[in-house]
């Protein structure tokens, strides 16, 4: 309330301060969550270095839930007719195909519970990519996918899109396993503009759902302002 008793209007959601492509626009395959004051408040909590691990878990889970719901909005639907308890016919829609999640270890595992909350008994695959010390390139160390992954829509989960190296490698591996590019939806909490640009130039038909686009990367390839190391904050005290 203001001093004269009138309600104080909510703060304006901040406009995206960054851009992800060289011509100053976000690539058309990239979708951000609505940049509301509520969302910015959630991000402010998880970015704060003094936020406890318990609060980091709780509020990052809230954002993950929003991201997963938004990811599902991009899956194709087909007409579906049902009969309601009143005996009426209702012509609605149902999802067209089967989905699965694939988390990029280890931080991506933190997003699996959010996907399971929304899609009961969803199949989940895993992929471990690390830097090859000899070549400095991202290298596949481990993968395990549902055996029919080529027939599914894949929600690829990794909280931070920094340089894009791991995510690009993960998509290469999925495509080698028969998943078409346009059946993959990549979901993350924070993206760097340069990572988004590199990733979406390589895979223009793959949709990216990101919660927030930050300013850039520092010399250690951390996202700025970012939230630090997501895995450390999530799994370590
Ligand atoms: N991974 C993280 O956890 N944080 C970053 O800023 C970049 C990559």
XYZ file of N, CA, C and O in Angstrom, residues 68-206:
556
model
N 9.316 -26.478 -17.990
C 8.807 -27.741 -18.542
C 7.408 -27.526 -19.121
O 7.098 -27.983 -20.232
N 6.583 -26.799 -18.378
C 5.226 -26.524 -18.889
C 5.317 -25.785 -20.228
O 4.577 -26.080 -21.165
N 6.224 -24.822 -20.315
C 6.365 -24.073 -21.574
C 6.886 -24.998 -22.684
O 6.434 -24.921 -23.825
N 7.803 -25.889 -22.334
C 8.303 -26.839 -23.337
C 7.169 -27.674 -23.912
O 7.086 -27.890 -25.129
N 6.270 -28.114 -23.036
C 5.159 -28.954 -23.506
C 4.231 -28.173 -24.443
O 3.582 -28.762 -25.308
N 4.185 -26.850 -24.272
C 3.362 -26.035 -25.181
C 3.828 -26.145 -26.630
O 3.097 -25.798 -27.539
N 5.063 -26.571 -26.827
C 5.606 -26.612 -28.190
C 5.493 -27.983 -28.840
O 5.980 -28.183 -29.949
N 4.862 -28.918 -28.138
C 4.677 -30.247 -28.744
C 3.418 -30.245 -29.601
O 2.408 -29.620 -29.243
N 3.453 -30.947 -30.719
C 2.275 -30.960 -31.592
C 1.123 -31.756 -30.986
O 1.337 -32.724 -30.255
N -0.085 -31.312 -31.279
C -1.283 -32.015 -30.794
C -2.149 -32.406 -31.989
O -2.023 -31.847 -33.082
N -2.982 -33.391 -31.749
C -3.955 -33.808 -32.770
C -5.349 -33.759 -32.145
O -5.491 -33.782 -30.917
N -6.345 -33.683 -33.024
C -7.721 -33.618 -32.535
C -8.056 -34.886 -31.740
O -7.687 -35.990 -32.138
N -8.763 -34.709 -30.621
C -9.150 -35.858 -29.804
C -10.560 -35.602 -29.260
O -10.828 -34.538 -28.689
N -11.432 -36.575 -29.460
C -12.822 -36.418 -29.024
C -13.074 -37.310 -27.815
O -12.701 -38.487 -27.811
N -13.699 -36.729 -26.777
C -14.038 -37.515 -25.580
C -15.511 -37.290 -25.245
O -16.136 -36.336 -25.721
N -16.041 -38.209 -24.417
C -17.401 -38.025 -23.902
C -17.285 -37.608 -22.441
O -16.558 -38.236 -21.660
N -17.968 -36.548 -22.045
C -17.887 -36.063 -20.662
C -18.923 -36.801 -19.811
O -19.821 -37.471 -20.348
N -18.826 -36.695 -18.469
C -19.813 -37.372 -17.597
C -21.248 -36.907 -17.840
O -22.195 -37.576 -17.431
N -21.447 -35.773 -18.493
C -22.816 -35.328 -18.810
C -23.342 -36.003 -20.073
O -24.455 -35.734 -20.514
N -22.519 -36.843 -20.671
C -22.933 -37.514 -21.905
C -22.662 -36.675 -23.145
O -22.977 -37.082 -24.269
N -22.071 -35.496 -22.968
C -21.790 -34.637 -24.131
C -20.491 -35.067 -24.794
O -19.612 -35.667 -24.163
N -20.396 -34.672 -26.035
C -19.154 -34.902 -26.772
C -18.294 -33.644 -26.676
O -18.801 -32.535 -26.820
N -17.033 -33.838 -26.387
C -16.113 -32.693 -26.360
C -14.992 -32.958 -27.348
O -14.299 -33.977 -27.269
N -14.838 -32.039 -28.285
C -13.762 -32.185 -29.270
C -12.580 -31.347 -28.798
O -12.632 -30.115 -28.809
N -11.564 -32.023 -28.333
C -10.379 -31.323 -27.823
C -9.128 -31.764 -28.560
O -9.191 -32.082 -29.761
N -8.034 -31.790 -27.845
C -6.775 -32.230 -28.456
C -6.028 -33.152 -27.498
O -6.269 -33.132 -26.282
N -5.139 -33.924 -28.033
C -4.223 -34.753 -27.238
C -2.840 -34.651 -27.866
O -2.707 -34.303 -29.047
N -1.822 -34.945 -27.072
C -0.460 -34.908 -27.633
C -0.336 -35.937 -28.753
O -0.864 -37.049 -28.666
N 0.410 -35.546 -29.775
C 0.504 -36.390 -30.970
C 1.410 -37.605 -30.748
O 1.109 -38.707 -31.183
N 2.519 -37.382 -30.074
C 3.497 -38.475 -29.977
C 3.959 -38.695 -28.555
O 3.516 -38.031 -27.626
N 4.877 -39.636 -28.400
C 5.427 -39.913 -27.077
C 6.640 -39.012 -26.839
O 7.342 -38.632 -27.786
N 6.893 -38.717 -25.578
C 8.060 -37.893 -25.282
C 9.025 -38.668 -24.392
O 8.680 -39.699 -23.825
N 10.224 -38.130 -24.283
C 11.128 -38.575 -23.224
C 12.003 -37.390 -22.841
O 12.134 -36.425 -23.602
N 12.561 -37.446 -21.643
C 13.524 -36.438 -21.230
C 14.921 -37.000 -21.400
O 15.121 -38.214 -21.309
N 15.879 -36.131 -21.688
C 17.282 -36.540 -21.664
C 18.034 -35.462 -20.885
O 18.021 -34.287 -21.270
N 18.648 -35.856 -19.760
C 19.366 -34.861 -18.969
C 20.856 -34.949 -19.267
O 21.411 -36.039 -19.428
N 21.472 -33.776 -19.355
C 22.923 -33.719 -19.521
C 23.515 -33.698 -18.116
O 23.260 -32.781 -17.333
N 24.263 -34.760 -17.773
C 24.781 -34.922 -16.405
C 25.907 -33.915 -16.146
O 26.620 -33.581 -17.092
N 26.077 -33.407 -14.839
C 25.197 -33.832 -13.806
C 24.066 -32.843 -13.536
O 23.030 -33.204 -12.984
N 24.318 -31.560 -13.929
C 23.350 -30.533 -13.524
C 21.953 -30.789 -14.102
O 20.941 -30.492 -13.477
N 21.897 -31.369 -15.297
C 20.598 -31.598 -15.931
C 19.707 -32.542 -15.141
O 18.477 -32.479 -15.240
N 20.338 -33.399 -14.324
C 19.542 -34.327 -13.499
C 18.604 -33.582 -12.562
O 17.548 -34.087 -12.202
N 19.010 -32.362 -12.199
C 18.178 -31.563 -11.286
C 16.840 -31.207 -11.921
O 15.905 -30.821 -11.226
N 16.742 -31.332 -13.231
C 15.499 -30.947 -13.913
C 14.565 -32.141 -14.121
O 13.441 -31.979 -14.578
N 15.068 -33.336 -13.802
C 14.250 -34.536 -14.069
C 12.986 -34.570 -13.214
O 11.910 -34.933 -13.699
N 13.113 -34.190 -11.927
C 11.944 -34.257 -11.040
C 10.844 -33.328 -11.558
O 9.660 -33.689 -11.531
N 11.244 -32.157 -12.034
C 10.261 -31.202 -12.569
C 9.527 -31.776 -13.767
O 8.317 -31.564 -13.937
N 10.247 -32.515 -14.593
C 9.600 -33.140 -15.754
C 8.657 -34.252 -15.286
O 7.530 -34.376 -15.777
N 9.110 -35.041 -14.287
C 8.266 -36.146 -13.786
C 6.995 -35.637 -13.120
O 5.957 -36.289 -13.174
N 7.090 -34.454 -12.477
C 5.894 -33.901 -11.827
C 4.806 -33.605 -12.848
O 3.626 -33.675 -12.563
N 5.239 -33.247 -14.043
C 4.282 -32.830 -15.062
C 3.898 -33.997 -15.979
O 2.759 -34.087 -16.437
N 4.823 -34.869 -16.249
C 4.564 -36.008 -17.145
C 4.789 -37.282 -16.342
O 5.951 -37.700 -16.168
N 3.716 -37.851 -15.858
C 3.857 -39.041 -15.016
C 4.513 -40.179 -15.795
O 4.241 -40.368 -16.975
N 5.346 -40.923 -15.161
C 6.082 -42.077 -15.700
C 6.766 -41.800 -17.047
O 6.846 -42.679 -17.907
N 7.257 -40.576 -17.200
C 7.995 -40.248 -18.430
C 9.329 -41.015 -18.446
O 9.954 -41.217 -17.403
N 9.715 -41.476 -19.613
C 11.026 -42.135 -19.743
C 12.121 -41.065 -19.743
O 11.948 -40.020 -20.371
N 13.242 -41.376 -19.095
C 14.330 -40.393 -19.044
C 15.656 -41.038 -19.408
O 16.011 -42.094 -18.867
N 16.355 -40.426 -20.341
C 17.694 -40.863 -20.710
C 18.731 -39.931 -20.098
O 18.393 -38.877 -19.551
N 19.990 -40.338 -20.218
C 21.059 -39.520 -19.621
C 22.244 -39.474 -20.559
O 22.483 -40.423 -21.316
N 22.970 -38.390 -20.447
C 24.135 -38.239 -21.314
C 25.219 -37.494 -20.523
O 24.911 -36.525 -19.833
N 26.423 -38.016 -20.573
C 27.531 -37.363 -19.855
C 28.553 -36.889 -20.877
O 29.102 -37.692 -21.632
N 28.779 -35.598 -20.863
C 29.735 -34.992 -21.801
C 30.751 -34.209 -20.995
O 30.365 -33.444 -20.112
N 32.000 -34.423 -21.268
C 33.027 -33.641 -20.582
C 34.084 -33.209 -21.564
O 34.170 -33.752 -22.662
N 34.860 -32.240 -21.128
C 35.909 -31.712 -21.996
C 37.014 -32.750 -22.151
O 37.494 -33.321 -21.169
N 37.391 -33.023 -23.399
C 38.528 -33.908 -23.668
C 39.788 -33.090 -23.436
O 40.006 -32.069 -24.097
N 40.606 -33.524 -22.460
C 41.772 -32.713 -22.091
C 42.768 -32.586 -23.248
O 43.480 -31.606 -23.347
N 42.815 -33.605 -24.152
C 43.759 -33.520 -25.273
C 43.283 -32.552 -26.344
O 44.024 -31.702 -26.814
N 42.011 -32.691 -26.733
C 41.526 -31.876 -27.856
C 40.853 -30.592 -27.390
O 40.589 -29.706 -28.201
N 40.535 -30.498 -26.084
C 39.743 -29.414 -25.471
C 38.300 -29.372 -25.984
O 37.545 -28.475 -25.649
N 37.918 -30.354 -26.782
C 36.547 -30.394 -27.312
C 35.640 -31.210 -26.392
O 36.119 -32.111 -25.704
N 34.323 -30.924 -26.383
C 33.407 -31.743 -25.579
C 33.392 -33.179 -26.103
O 33.352 -33.391 -27.322
N 33.466 -34.140 -25.167
C 33.545 -35.543 -25.568
C 32.448 -36.333 -24.851
O 32.185 -36.090 -23.661
N 31.864 -37.287 -25.565
C 30.828 -38.133 -24.972
C 31.482 -39.201 -24.102
O 32.329 -39.963 -24.573
N 31.067 -39.262 -22.813
C 31.598 -40.292 -21.916
C 30.585 -41.392 -21.653
O 30.953 -42.513 -21.375
N 29.302 -41.056 -21.695
C 28.282 -42.060 -21.340
C 26.948 -41.598 -21.889
O 26.645 -40.403 -21.899
N 26.158 -42.549 -22.361
C 24.772 -42.201 -22.715
C 23.897 -43.428 -22.523
O 24.359 -44.561 -22.689
N 22.666 -43.188 -22.126
C 21.694 -44.271 -22.000
C 20.343 -43.681 -22.358
O 19.895 -42.704 -21.750
N 19.743 -44.230 -23.399
C 18.486 -43.685 -23.899
C 17.419 -44.778 -23.932
O 17.746 -45.960 -24.086
N 16.130 -44.379 -23.875
C 15.077 -45.361 -24.164
C 15.331 -45.954 -25.552
O 15.756 -45.233 -26.468
N 15.061 -47.244 -25.708
C 15.467 -47.914 -26.949
C 14.700 -47.380 -28.161
O 15.206 -47.402 -29.289
N 13.512 -46.808 -27.939
C 12.740 -46.258 -29.055
C 12.853 -44.731 -29.144
O 11.949 -44.060 -29.632
N 13.998 -44.206 -28.716
C 14.130 -42.741 -28.640
C 13.918 -42.061 -30.000
O 13.411 -40.941 -30.078
N 14.286 -42.753 -31.075
C 14.160 -42.145 -32.413
C 12.713 -41.817 -32.761
O 12.451 -40.986 -33.634
N 11.764 -42.475 -32.069
C 10.349 -42.237 -32.377
C 9.726 -41.211 -31.416
O 8.538 -40.932 -31.512
N 10.516 -40.719 -30.482
C 9.958 -39.834 -29.450
C 10.357 -38.377 -29.680
O 11.354 -38.095 -30.339
N 9.578 -37.466 -29.071
C 10.019 -36.083 -28.921
C 10.915 -36.044 -27.688
O 10.599 -36.662 -26.673
N 12.018 -35.337 -27.803
C 12.992 -35.332 -26.708
C 13.053 -33.941 -26.068
O 13.271 -32.939 -26.750
N 12.858 -33.911 -24.751
C 13.091 -32.681 -23.992
C 14.501 -32.790 -23.416
O 14.746 -33.617 -22.523
N 15.412 -32.024 -23.964
C 16.811 -32.064 -23.529
C 16.982 -31.072 -22.377
O 16.602 -29.899 -22.501
N 17.542 -31.553 -21.263
C 17.556 -30.765 -20.024
C 18.985 -30.429 -19.602
O 19.805 -31.331 -19.382
N 19.271 -29.153 -19.492
C 20.549 -28.692 -18.941
C 20.329 -27.267 -18.447
O 19.862 -26.430 -19.215
N 20.613 -26.991 -17.159
C 20.185 -25.693 -16.631
C 20.879 -24.476 -17.211
O 20.287 -23.406 -17.270
N 22.172 -24.602 -17.605
C 22.921 -23.415 -18.011
C 23.449 -23.590 -19.428
O 24.199 -24.520 -19.705
N 23.101 -22.677 -20.324
C 23.663 -22.702 -21.683
C 24.756 -21.640 -21.726
O 24.466 -20.449 -21.853
N 26.005 -22.073 -21.573
C 27.129 -21.132 -21.524
C 27.734 -20.989 -22.926
O 27.246 -20.209 -23.735
N 28.752 -21.777 -23.238
C 29.336 -21.695 -24.590
C 28.484 -22.445 -25.611
O 28.581 -22.202 -26.806
N 27.724 -23.395 -25.134
C 26.913 -24.226 -26.032
C 27.584 -25.530 -26.423
O 26.954 -26.382 -27.060
N 28.860 -25.713 -26.022
C 29.606 -26.895 -26.456
C 28.960 -28.218 -26.047
O 28.788 -29.115 -26.883
N 28.565 -28.344 -24.783
C 27.980 -29.610 -24.319
C 26.625 -29.850 -24.971
O 26.303 -30.979 -25.356
N 25.832 -28.794 -25.060
C 24.485 -28.960 -25.635
C 24.585 -29.361 -27.108
O 23.836 -30.233 -27.576
N 25.532 -28.773 -27.822
C 25.704 -29.128 -29.246
C 26.133 -30.590 -29.369
O 25.599 -31.342 -30.191
N 27.061 -30.990 -28.513
C 27.514 -32.396 -28.551
C 26.339 -33.326 -28.226
O 26.150 -34.373 -28.860
N 25.540 -32.940 -27.220
C 24.390 -33.779 -26.835
C 23.415 -33.926 -28.004
O 22.912 -35.030 -28.273
N 23.167 -32.851 -28.718
C 22.242 -32.939 -29.864
C 22.861 -33.799 -30.969
O 22.159 -34.607 -31.597
N 24.163 -33.652 -31.199
C 24.823 -34.514 -32.199
C 24.592 -35.987 -31.853
O 24.269 -36.801 -32.722
N 24.753 -36.319 -30.556
C 24.594 -37.714 -30.134
C 23.140 -38.158 -30.318
O 22.870 -39.270 -30.795
N 22.187 -37.296 -29.949
C 20.768 -37.654 -30.132
C 20.475 -37.894 -31.614
O 19.779 -38.859 -31.976
N 21.015 -37.028 -32.470
C 20.745 -37.188 -33.909
C 21.413 -38.461 -34.453
O 20.839 -39.151 -35.301
N 22.585 -38.779 -33.933
C 23.227 -40.054 -34.328
C 22.370 -41.253 -33.909
O 22.442 -42.317 -34.501
N 21.569 -41.054 -32.867
C 20.658 -42.115 -32.409
C 19.295 -42.035 -33.080
O 18.332 -42.656 -32.625
N 19.216 -41.244 -34.129
C 18.019 -41.250 -34.969
C 16.955 -40.216 -34.633
O 15.890 -40.210 -35.247
N 17.227 -39.335 -33.665
C 16.204 -38.328 -33.316
C 16.349 -37.144 -34.276
O 17.419 -36.539 -34.345
N 15.298 -36.810 -35.034
C 15.421 -35.658 -35.933
C 15.552 -34.354 -35.140
O 15.005 -34.227 -34.046
N 16.281 -33.408 -35.734
C 16.536 -32.117 -35.063
C 15.248 -31.454 -34.577
O 15.174 -30.932 -33.467
N 14.220 -31.479 -35.424
C 13.006 -30.738 -35.068
C 12.124 -31.485 -34.066
O 11.036 -31.025 -33.740
N 12.619 -32.629 -33.562
C 11.883 -33.329 -32.491
C 12.556 -33.160 -31.140
O 12.229 -33.858 -30.189
N 13.528 -32.261 -31.104
C 14.235 -32.012 -29.837
C 13.870 -30.600 -29.359
O 13.852 -29.654 -30.144
N 13.569 -30.493 -28.066
C 13.332 -29.186 -27.445
C 14.339 -29.055 -26.313
O 14.392 -29.909 -25.422
N 15.153 -28.029 -26.384
C 16.199 -27.847 -25.380
C 15.712 -26.851 -24.326
O 15.315 -25.734 -24.655
N 15.725 -27.280 -23.061
C 15.174 -26.468 -21.974
C 16.289 -26.088 -21.001
O 17.009 -26.962 -20.505
N 16.440 -24.807 -20.740
C 17.439 -24.379 -19.753
C 16.982 -23.154 -18.976
O 16.072 -22.436 -19.408
N 17.614 -22.919 -17.821
C 17.200 -21.788 -16.966
C 17.816 -20.470 -17.401
O 17.153 -19.432 -17.385
N 19.111 -20.493 -17.738
C 19.799 -19.255 -18.108
C 20.681 -19.530 -19.323
O 21.387 -20.530 -19.376
N 20.619 -18.617 -20.290
C 21.455 -18.736 -21.486
C 22.375 -17.531 -21.599
O 22.001 -16.413 -21.223
N 23.540 -17.759 -22.178
C 24.367 -16.620 -22.605
C 23.977 -16.308 -24.048
O 23.609 -17.211 -24.809
N 24.064 -15.037 -24.451
C 23.721 -14.703 -25.838
C 24.609 -15.436 -26.844
O 24.136 -15.919 -27.875
N 25.917 -15.565 -26.501
C 26.825 -16.208 -27.462
C 26.530 -17.704 -27.580
O 26.583 -18.269 -28.671
N 26.193 -18.340 -26.448
C 25.834 -19.765 -26.482
C 24.576 -19.985 -27.292
O 24.491 -20.915 -28.111
N 23.598 -19.115 -27.084
C 22.332 -19.240 -27.837
C 22.560 -19.086 -29.330
O 21.996 -19.804 -30.147
N 23.405 -18.097 -29.668
C 23.668 -17.821 -31.084
C 24.354 -19.018 -31.732
O 23.942 -19.507 -32.790
N 25.409 -19.528 -31.085
C 26.142 -20.674 -31.652
C 25.216 -21.872 -31.802
O 25.205 -22.542 -32.843
N 24.441 -22.127 -30.745
C 23.584 -23.316 -30.730
C 22.496 -23.200 -31.802
O 22.263 -24.130 -32.579
N 21.845 -22.062 -31.878
C 20.700 -21.991 -32.794
C 21.146 -21.810 -34.243
O 20.396 -22.134 -35.162
N 22.378 -21.320 -34.464
C 22.880 -21.309 -35.844
C 23.153 -22.733 -36.326
O 22.920 -23.074 -37.473
N 23.612 -23.576 -35.397
C 23.897 -24.971 -35.779
C 22.604 -25.775 -35.945
O 22.504 -26.620 -36.825
N 21.620 -25.490 -35.077
C 20.363 -26.259 -35.128
C 19.162 -25.313 -35.230
O 18.410 -25.141 -34.261
N 18.955 -24.720 -36.396
C 17.882 -23.712 -36.496
C 16.481 -24.281 -36.356
O 15.541 -23.545 -36.066
N 16.331 -25.600 -36.517
C 14.977 -26.188 -36.428
C 14.687 -26.767 -35.049
O 13.647 -27.352 -34.822
N 15.610 -26.592 -34.147
C 15.448 -27.127 -32.791
C 15.017 -25.968 -31.875
O 15.673 -24.930 -31.826
